[in-house]
Amino acid sequence: MRFTIACPHCATRGIARATQKESDTVWMIDFQCDNVTCGHTYRTRLQMFPPDFPIPRRSRPGTIALQFSE
């Protein structure tokens, strides 16, 4: 999976090239414009906000044993 955001200068796809983890919930991500004539590089900040209440875990679906005939 490729993380992309539009370039703020030319609106072409910008591709994530480097990430730097600042804490458990914050990352700095460096992007590079995919348009060769623009070539702009820019940094974004990704921050996750945990919910105010815990999200319950989903139970795993049961597994089915496969039987092969020889």
Coordinates of C-alpha atoms in Angstrom, one line a residue:
M1 CA 0.0 0.0 0.0
R2 CA 1.3 3.4 -0.9
F3 CA 0.4 6.4 1.2
T4 CA -0.4 9.4 -1.0
I5 CA -1.6 13.0 -0.5
A6 CA -2.2 15.6 -3.2
C7 CA 0.7 18.1 -3.6
P8 CA -0.2 21.6 -2.2
H9 CA 1.4 23.2 -5.3
C10 CA 0.2 21.3 -8.3
A11 CA -2.4 18.9 -6.9
T12 CA -0.6 15.9 -8.4
R13 CA -0.1 12.8 -6.2
G14 CA 2.6 13.1 -3.6
I15 CA 4.1 9.8 -2.3
A16 CA 5.2 9.2 1.2
R17 CA 9.0 8.8 1.2
A18 CA 10.0 8.8 4.9
T19 CA 8.3 8.6 8.3
Q20 CA 9.6 9.6 11.7
K21 CA 7.8 8.4 14.9
E22 CA 7.5 11.1 17.5
S23 CA 5.4 9.2 20.0
D24 CA 3.0 6.3 20.2
T25 CA 0.3 8.3 18.4
V26 CA 2.2 10.9 16.3
W27 CA 4.3 10.5 13.1
M28 CA 5.9 13.0 10.8
I29 CA 5.6 11.9 7.2
D30 CA 7.7 13.4 4.3
F31 CA 6.1 13.4 0.9
Q32 CA 7.5 14.0 -2.6
C33 CA 5.5 15.2 -5.5
D34 CA 5.2 12.7 -8.3
N35 CA 5.2 15.5 -11.0
V36 CA 8.8 15.7 -12.1
T37 CA 8.5 19.4 -13.2
C38 CA 7.1 20.3 -9.7
G39 CA 9.2 18.1 -7.5
H40 CA 7.9 19.7 -4.3
T41 CA 8.7 18.0 -1.0
Y42 CA 6.5 18.6 2.0
R43 CA 6.0 17.3 5.5
T44 CA 2.8 16.3 7.2
R45 CA 1.9 15.3 10.7
L46 CA -0.3 12.3 11.4
Q47 CA -1.8 12.1 14.9
M48 CA -4.2 9.5 16.2
F49 CA -6.7 10.4 18.9
P50 CA -7.8 7.4 21.0
P51 CA -11.5 7.2 21.7
D52 CA -12.8 8.3 25.1
F53 CA -14.1 4.8 25.8
P54 CA -12.5 1.5 25.1
I55 CA -13.6 -0.2 21.9
P56 CA -14.6 -3.8 22.7
R57 CA -12.7 -6.5 20.9
R58 CA -14.5 -8.5 18.3
S59 CA -14.6 -12.3 18.7
R60 CA -12.7 -14.2 16.0
P61 CA -14.9 -16.2 13.7
G62 CA -14.4 -20.0 14.0
T63 CA -12.1 -21.8 11.7
I64 CA -13.1 -24.6 9.4
A65 CA -10.9 -27.7 9.2
L66 CA -10.2 -28.5 5.5
Q67 CA -10.3 -32.2 4.5
F68 CA -8.5 -33.4 1.4
S69 CA -9.3 -36.6 -0.3
E70 CA -6.4 -38.5 -1.8

